[in-house]
Coordinates of C-alpha atoms and ligand atoms in Angstrom, one line a residue:
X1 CA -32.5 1.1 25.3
X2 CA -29.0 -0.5 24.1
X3 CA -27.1 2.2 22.4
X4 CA -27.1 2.4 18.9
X5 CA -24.1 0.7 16.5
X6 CA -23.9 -0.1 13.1
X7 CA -26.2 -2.9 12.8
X8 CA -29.2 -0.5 14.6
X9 CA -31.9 0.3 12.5
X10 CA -31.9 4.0 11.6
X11 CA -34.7 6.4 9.8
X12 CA -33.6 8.4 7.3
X13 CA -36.8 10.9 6.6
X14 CA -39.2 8.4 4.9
X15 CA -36.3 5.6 4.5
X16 CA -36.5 2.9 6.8
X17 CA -32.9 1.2 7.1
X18 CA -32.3 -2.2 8.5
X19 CA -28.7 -0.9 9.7
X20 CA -26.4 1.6 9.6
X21 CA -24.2 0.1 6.8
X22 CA -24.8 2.7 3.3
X23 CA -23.4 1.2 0.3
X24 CA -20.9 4.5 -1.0
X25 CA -21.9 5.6 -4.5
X26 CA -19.4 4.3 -6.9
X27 CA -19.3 5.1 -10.6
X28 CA -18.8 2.0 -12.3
X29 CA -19.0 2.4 -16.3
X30 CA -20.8 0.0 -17.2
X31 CA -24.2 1.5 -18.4
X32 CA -25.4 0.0 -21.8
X33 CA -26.2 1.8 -25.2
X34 CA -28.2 4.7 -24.7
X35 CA -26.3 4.9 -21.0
X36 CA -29.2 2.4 -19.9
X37 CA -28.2 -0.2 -16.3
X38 CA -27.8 -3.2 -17.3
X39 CA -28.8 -6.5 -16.2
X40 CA -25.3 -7.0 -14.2
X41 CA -26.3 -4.1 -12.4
X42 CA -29.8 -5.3 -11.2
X43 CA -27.2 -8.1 -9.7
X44 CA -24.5 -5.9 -8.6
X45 CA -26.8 -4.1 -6.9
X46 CA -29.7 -6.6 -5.5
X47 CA -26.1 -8.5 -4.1
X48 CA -25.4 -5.6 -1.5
X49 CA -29.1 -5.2 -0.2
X50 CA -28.4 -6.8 3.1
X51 CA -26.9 -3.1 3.7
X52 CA -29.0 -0.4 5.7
X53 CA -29.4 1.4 2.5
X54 CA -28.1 1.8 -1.0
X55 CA -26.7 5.0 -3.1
X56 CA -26.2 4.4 -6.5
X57 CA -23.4 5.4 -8.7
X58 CA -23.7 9.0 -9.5
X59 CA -26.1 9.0 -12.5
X60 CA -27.0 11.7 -15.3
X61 CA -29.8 14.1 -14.9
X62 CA -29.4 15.2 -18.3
X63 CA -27.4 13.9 -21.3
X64 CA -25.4 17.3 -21.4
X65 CA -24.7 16.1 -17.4
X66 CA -22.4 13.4 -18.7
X67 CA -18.8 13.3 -18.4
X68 CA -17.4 9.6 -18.4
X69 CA -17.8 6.8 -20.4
X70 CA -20.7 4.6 -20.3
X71 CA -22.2 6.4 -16.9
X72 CA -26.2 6.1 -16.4
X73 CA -28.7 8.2 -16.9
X74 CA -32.1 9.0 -15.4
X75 CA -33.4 11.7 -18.6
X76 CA -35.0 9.3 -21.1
X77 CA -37.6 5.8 -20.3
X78 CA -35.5 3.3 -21.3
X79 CA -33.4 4.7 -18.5
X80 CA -36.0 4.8 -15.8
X81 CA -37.5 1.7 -16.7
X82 CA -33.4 -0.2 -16.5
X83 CA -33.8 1.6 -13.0
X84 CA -37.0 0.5 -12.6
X85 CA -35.4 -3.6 -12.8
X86 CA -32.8 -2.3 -10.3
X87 CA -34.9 -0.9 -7.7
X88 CA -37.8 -4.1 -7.8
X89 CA -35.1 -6.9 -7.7
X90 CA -33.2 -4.6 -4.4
X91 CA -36.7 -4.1 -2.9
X92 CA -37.4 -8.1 -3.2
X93 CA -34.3 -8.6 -1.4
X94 CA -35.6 -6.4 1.4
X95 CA -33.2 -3.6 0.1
X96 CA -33.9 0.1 0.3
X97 CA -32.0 2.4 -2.6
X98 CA -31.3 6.0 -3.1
X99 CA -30.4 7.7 -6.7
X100 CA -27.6 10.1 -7.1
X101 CA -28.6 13.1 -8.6
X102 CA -25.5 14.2 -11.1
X103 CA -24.2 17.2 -13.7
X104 CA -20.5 17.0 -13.8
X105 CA -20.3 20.8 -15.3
X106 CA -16.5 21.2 -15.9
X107 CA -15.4 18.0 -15.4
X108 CA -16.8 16.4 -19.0
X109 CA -15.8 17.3 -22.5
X110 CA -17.6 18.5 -25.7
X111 CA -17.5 15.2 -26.8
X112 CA -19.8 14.3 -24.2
X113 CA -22.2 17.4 -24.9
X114 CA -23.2 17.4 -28.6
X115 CA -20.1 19.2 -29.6
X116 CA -20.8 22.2 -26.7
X117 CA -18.2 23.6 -24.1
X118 CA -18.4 22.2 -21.2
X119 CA -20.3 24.4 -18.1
X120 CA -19.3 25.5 -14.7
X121 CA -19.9 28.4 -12.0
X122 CA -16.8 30.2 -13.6
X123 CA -14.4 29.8 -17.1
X124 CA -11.7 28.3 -14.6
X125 CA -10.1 25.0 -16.6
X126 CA -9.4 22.3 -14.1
X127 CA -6.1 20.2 -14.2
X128 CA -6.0 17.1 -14.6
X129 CA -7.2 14.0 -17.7
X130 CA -11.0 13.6 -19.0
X131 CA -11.7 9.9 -20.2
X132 CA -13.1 10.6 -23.5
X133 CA -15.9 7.3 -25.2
X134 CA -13.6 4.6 -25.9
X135 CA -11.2 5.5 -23.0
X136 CA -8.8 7.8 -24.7
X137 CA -7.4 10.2 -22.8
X138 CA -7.7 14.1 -23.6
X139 CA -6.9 17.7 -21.3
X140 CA -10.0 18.7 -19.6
X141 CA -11.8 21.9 -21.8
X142 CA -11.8 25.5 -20.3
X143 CA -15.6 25.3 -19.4
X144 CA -17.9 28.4 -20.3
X145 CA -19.8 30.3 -16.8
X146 CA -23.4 29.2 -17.2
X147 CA -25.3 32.9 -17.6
X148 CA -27.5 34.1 -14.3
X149 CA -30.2 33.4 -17.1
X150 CA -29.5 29.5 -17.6
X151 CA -29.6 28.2 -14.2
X152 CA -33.2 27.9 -14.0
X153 CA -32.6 25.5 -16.4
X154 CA -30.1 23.5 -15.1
X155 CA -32.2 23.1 -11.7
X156 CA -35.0 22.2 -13.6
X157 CA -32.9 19.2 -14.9
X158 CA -31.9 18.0 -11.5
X159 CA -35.7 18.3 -10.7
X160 CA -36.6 15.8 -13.5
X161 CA -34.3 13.2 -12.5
X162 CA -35.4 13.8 -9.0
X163 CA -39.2 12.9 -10.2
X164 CA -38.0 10.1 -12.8
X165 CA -36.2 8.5 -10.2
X166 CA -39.3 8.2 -8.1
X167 CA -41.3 6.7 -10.9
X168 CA -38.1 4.4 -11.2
X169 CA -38.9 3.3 -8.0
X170 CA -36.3 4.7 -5.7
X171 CA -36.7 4.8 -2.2
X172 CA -35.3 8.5 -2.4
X173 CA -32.4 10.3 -4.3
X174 CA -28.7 11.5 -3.3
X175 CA -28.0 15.3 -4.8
X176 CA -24.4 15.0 -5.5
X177 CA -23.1 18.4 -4.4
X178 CA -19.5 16.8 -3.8
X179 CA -16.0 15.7 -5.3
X180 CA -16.0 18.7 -7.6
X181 CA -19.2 18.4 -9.8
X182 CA -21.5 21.2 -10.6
X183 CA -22.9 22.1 -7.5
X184 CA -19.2 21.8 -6.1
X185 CA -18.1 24.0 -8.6
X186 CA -20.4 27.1 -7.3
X187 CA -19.8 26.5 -3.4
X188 CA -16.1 25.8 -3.2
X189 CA -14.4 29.3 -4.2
X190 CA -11.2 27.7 -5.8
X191 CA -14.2 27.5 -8.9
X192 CA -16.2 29.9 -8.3
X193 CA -15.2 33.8 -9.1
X194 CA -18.9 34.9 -10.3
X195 CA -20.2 38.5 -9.9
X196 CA -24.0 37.8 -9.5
X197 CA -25.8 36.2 -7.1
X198 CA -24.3 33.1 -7.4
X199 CA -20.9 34.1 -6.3
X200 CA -19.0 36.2 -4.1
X201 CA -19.8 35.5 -0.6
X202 CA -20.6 32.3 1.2
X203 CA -24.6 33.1 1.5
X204 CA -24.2 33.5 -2.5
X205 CA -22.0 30.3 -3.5
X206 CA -24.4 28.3 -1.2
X207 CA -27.4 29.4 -3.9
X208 CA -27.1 27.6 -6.3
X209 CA -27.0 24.1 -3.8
X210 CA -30.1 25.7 -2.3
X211 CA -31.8 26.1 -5.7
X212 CA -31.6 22.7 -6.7
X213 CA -32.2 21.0 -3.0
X214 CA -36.0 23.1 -3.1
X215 CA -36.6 22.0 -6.7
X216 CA -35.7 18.6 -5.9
X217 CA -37.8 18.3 -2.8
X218 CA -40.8 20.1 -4.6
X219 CA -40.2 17.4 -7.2
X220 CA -39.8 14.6 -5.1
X221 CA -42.9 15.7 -2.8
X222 CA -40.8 16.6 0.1
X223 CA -37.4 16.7 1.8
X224 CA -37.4 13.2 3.8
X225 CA -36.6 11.4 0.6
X226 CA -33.7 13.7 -0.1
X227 CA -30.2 13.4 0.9
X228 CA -27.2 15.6 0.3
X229 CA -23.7 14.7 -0.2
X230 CA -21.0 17.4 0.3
X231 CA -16.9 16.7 0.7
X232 CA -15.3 20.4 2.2
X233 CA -11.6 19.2 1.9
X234 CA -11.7 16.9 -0.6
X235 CA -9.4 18.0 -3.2
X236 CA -10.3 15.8 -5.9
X237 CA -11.4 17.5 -9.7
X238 CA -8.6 20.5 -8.9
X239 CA -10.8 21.3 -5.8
X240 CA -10.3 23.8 -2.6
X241 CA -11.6 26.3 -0.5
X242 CA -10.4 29.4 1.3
X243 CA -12.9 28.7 4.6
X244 CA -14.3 24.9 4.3
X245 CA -15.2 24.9 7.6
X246 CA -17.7 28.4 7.6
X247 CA -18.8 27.4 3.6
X248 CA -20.2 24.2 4.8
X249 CA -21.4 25.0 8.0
X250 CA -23.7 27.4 6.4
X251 CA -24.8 25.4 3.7
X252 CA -26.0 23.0 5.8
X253 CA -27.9 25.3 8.1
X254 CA -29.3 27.0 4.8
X255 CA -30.6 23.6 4.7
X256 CA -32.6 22.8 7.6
X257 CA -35.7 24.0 6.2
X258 CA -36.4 21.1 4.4
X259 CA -36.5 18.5 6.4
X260 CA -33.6 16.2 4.8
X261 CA -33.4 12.4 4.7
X262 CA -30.5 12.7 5.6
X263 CA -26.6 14.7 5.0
X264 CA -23.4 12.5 3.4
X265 CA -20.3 13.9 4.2
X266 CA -16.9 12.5 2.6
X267 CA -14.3 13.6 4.8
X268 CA -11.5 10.9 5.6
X269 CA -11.5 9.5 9.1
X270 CA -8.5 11.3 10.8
X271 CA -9.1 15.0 9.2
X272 CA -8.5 16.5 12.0
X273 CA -11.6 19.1 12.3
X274 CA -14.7 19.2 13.3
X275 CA -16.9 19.8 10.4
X276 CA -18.9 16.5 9.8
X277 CA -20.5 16.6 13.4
X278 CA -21.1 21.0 12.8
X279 CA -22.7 19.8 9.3
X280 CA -24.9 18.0 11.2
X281 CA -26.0 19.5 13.6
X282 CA -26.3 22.6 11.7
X283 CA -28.4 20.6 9.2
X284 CA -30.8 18.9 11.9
X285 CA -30.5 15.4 10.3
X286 CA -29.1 11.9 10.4
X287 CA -25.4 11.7 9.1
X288 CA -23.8 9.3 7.3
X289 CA -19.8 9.8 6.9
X290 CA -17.7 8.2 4.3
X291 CA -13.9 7.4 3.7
X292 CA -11.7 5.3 4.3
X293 CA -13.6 3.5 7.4
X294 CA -13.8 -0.2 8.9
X295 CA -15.7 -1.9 11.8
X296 CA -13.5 -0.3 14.3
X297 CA -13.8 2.7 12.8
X298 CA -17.1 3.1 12.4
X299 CA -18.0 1.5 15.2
X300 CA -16.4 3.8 17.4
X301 CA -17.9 6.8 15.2
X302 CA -21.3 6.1 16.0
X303 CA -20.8 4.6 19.9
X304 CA -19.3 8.1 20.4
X305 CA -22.3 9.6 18.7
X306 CA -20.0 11.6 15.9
X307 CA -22.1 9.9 13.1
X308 CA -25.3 8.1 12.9
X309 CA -24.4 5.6 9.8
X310 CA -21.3 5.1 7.6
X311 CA -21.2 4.6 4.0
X312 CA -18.1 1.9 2.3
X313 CA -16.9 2.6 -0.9
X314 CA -13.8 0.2 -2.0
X315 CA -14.6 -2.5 1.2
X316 CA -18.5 -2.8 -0.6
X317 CA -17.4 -3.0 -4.0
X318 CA -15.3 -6.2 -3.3
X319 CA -17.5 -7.6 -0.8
X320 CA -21.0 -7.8 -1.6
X321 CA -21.8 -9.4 1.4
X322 CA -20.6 -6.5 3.2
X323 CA -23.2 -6.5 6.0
X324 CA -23.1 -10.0 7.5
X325 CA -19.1 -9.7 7.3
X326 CA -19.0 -7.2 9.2
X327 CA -20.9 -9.0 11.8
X328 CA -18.9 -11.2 11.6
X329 CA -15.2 -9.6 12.1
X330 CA -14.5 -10.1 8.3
X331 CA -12.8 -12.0 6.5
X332 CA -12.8 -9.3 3.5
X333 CA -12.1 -10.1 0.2
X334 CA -9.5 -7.6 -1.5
X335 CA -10.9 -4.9 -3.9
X336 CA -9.5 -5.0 -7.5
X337 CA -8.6 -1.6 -8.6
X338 CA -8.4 -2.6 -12.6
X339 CA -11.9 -3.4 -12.6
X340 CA -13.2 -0.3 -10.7
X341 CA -13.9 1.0 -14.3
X342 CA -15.5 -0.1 -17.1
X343 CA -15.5 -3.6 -18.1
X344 CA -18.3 -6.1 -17.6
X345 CA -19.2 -8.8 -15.3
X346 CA -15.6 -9.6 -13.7
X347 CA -14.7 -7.5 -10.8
X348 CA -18.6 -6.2 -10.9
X349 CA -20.4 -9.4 -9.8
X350 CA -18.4 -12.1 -9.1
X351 CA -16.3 -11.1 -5.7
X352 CA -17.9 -13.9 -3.2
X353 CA -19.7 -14.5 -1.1
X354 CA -18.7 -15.4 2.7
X355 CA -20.0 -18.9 2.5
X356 CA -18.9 -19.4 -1.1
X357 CA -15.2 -17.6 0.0
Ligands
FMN1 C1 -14.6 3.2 -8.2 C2 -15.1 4.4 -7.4 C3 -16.1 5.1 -8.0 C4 -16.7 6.3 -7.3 N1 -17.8 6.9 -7.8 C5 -18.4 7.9 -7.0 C6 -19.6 8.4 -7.4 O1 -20.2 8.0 -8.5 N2 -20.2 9.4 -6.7 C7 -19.6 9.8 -5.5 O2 -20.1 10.7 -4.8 N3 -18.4 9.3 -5.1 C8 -17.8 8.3 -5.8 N4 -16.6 7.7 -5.3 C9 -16.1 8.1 -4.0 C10 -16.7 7.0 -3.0 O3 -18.1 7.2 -2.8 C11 -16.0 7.2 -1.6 O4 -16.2 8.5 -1.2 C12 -14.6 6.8 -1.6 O5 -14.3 5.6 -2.2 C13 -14.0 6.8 -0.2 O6 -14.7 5.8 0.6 P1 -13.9 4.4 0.9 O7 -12.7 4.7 1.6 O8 -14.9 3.6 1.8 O9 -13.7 3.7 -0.4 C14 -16.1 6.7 -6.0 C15 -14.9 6.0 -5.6 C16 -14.4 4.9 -6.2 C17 -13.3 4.1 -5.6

């Protein structure tokens, strides 16, 4: 057997990938009204299935989940059935696509929520803007600490996405436990200063995470359709942690028991630490890193077997064609940062294709 490299097929629980190339998930703001996908997105999308497998943007379990303009959801039908046109059209192209499972706690705004303070782990106000509807600028709210007695609830909503998005028709769903969101919020301690059991020590910031991955396999019918993503050093959203290395290490081995897809770690090529490869083989499942990587890059990663696939992020939202450039050494086309956001059809669906470039 030729060893494996990034155009290898690769199992990720129940998801059979083509290759090793993972479309990144990448918030795009351009959700209708009612935060429904649009048709652009069934395009956007269906245009990268030549890729191993596809995470979507990070999408909505619950409208109180919300914290950017114009983000999807996966809480009400018209939502699941705009899914529902995204995953047939990505399956038809011999595509396989994952949801990604979102609550954005702190970072969001009343405005978002019905006119209620925003939640996290702790009442700890993070620096930095919120984009309010409309793209006006305003100071992130001190958030309010969810009670011990509302979390059930919360998990419950990640639960229902996780079974919506399997009557959408998704090959499996992402939790999004990075980049400072809700679940971030409760492991990294820079956010966290609870008393109960959902704070303190490692075993208790690693809860809630827990919590949610069980209901979300229960809901889903098992772990293999589940992946995690997790990002120890990022300090994006006002984020750190006094010991990334041992918070991590045991959330993934708290883990284990059920049988993940697979674990997606952001941590940009060059940190100089170990912790990707101890995530996974702490977790017992295929890894997929993420930031900031290219063919050589990644090539490398999985020939010396310190990841098993590689997501793009910036390189696959300007080159939809991602897949066969690689192949073929590139050319890339250049990613336009202005259009990253919001918008419509220009910078979402219109970067080339090879042949056409
Ligand atoms: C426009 C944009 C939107 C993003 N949206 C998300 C998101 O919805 N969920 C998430 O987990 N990460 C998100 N990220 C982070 C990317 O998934 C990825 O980690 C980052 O771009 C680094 O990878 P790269 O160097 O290959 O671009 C976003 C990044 C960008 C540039």
């Amino acid at each position: 057997m030729t060893a494996p490299d990034l155009f290898s097929p690769i199992t990720f629980g129940s998801i059979e990938a083509k290759n090793r190339i993972v479309l990144a998930p990448l918030t795009r703001n351009r959700a209708g009204a009612g935060n429904v996908p649009q048709a652009i997105a069934v395009t956007y999308y269906t245009q990268r299935a030549s890729g191993g497998l596809l995470i979507t943007e990070a999408t909505q379990v619950s409208p109180e989940g919300q914290g950017y303009p114009d983000t999807p959801g996966i809480h009400s039908p018209e939502q699941i059935a705009g899914w529902k046109k995204v995953t047939d059209s990505v399956h038809a192209a011999g595509g396989k696509i994952v949801l990604q499972l979102w609550y954005t706690g702190r970072i969001s705004h009343s405005v978002f929520r019905g006119g209620k303070t925003p939640v996290s782990a702790s009442a700890i106000k993070p620096s930095g803007h919120v984009y309010l509807p409309g793209w006006t600028k305003a100071d992130y709210e001190t958030p309010r600490a969810l009670e011990t007695t509302e979390i059930p609830g919360i998990i419950a909503e990640y639960a229902a996405g996780a079974k919506n998005a399997k009557q959408a028709g998704f090959d499996g769903v992402e939790i999004h436990a990075a980049n400072g969101y809700l679940i971030d919020q409760f492991l990294r301690d820079s956010a966290n200063q609870r008393t109960d059991q959902y704070g303190g020590s490692i075993e208790n910031r690693v809860r809630f995470l827990v919590e949610v991955t069980e209901a979300v396999a229960a809901a889903w019918g098992s772990g293999d359709g589940v992946g995690v993503r997790l990002s120890p050093h990022n300090p994006y959203n006002d984020m750190s942690d006094s010991d990334p290395v041992a918070l991590f290490t045991h959330a993934a081995a708290s883990l284990k028991r059920f049988g993940l897809a697979f674990v997606h770690v952001v941590e940009p090529i060059g940190t100089p630490n170990p912790i990707a490869p101890a995530i996974k083989a702490a977790i017992a499942a295929p890894l997929i890193v993420n930031g900031g990587y290219d063919l050589g890059t990644s090539q490398s990663a999985i020939a010396a077997g310190e990841t098993d696939a590689v997501a793009f992020g910036k390189l696959y939202i300007a080159n939809p064609d991602l897949a066969e450039r690689l192949k073929a050494g590139g050319p890339y086309n250049e990613p336009n940062p202005k259009t990253f956001y919001g918008g419509g059809a220009a910078g979402y669906i219109d970067y080339p294709a090879l042949a056409k470039a």
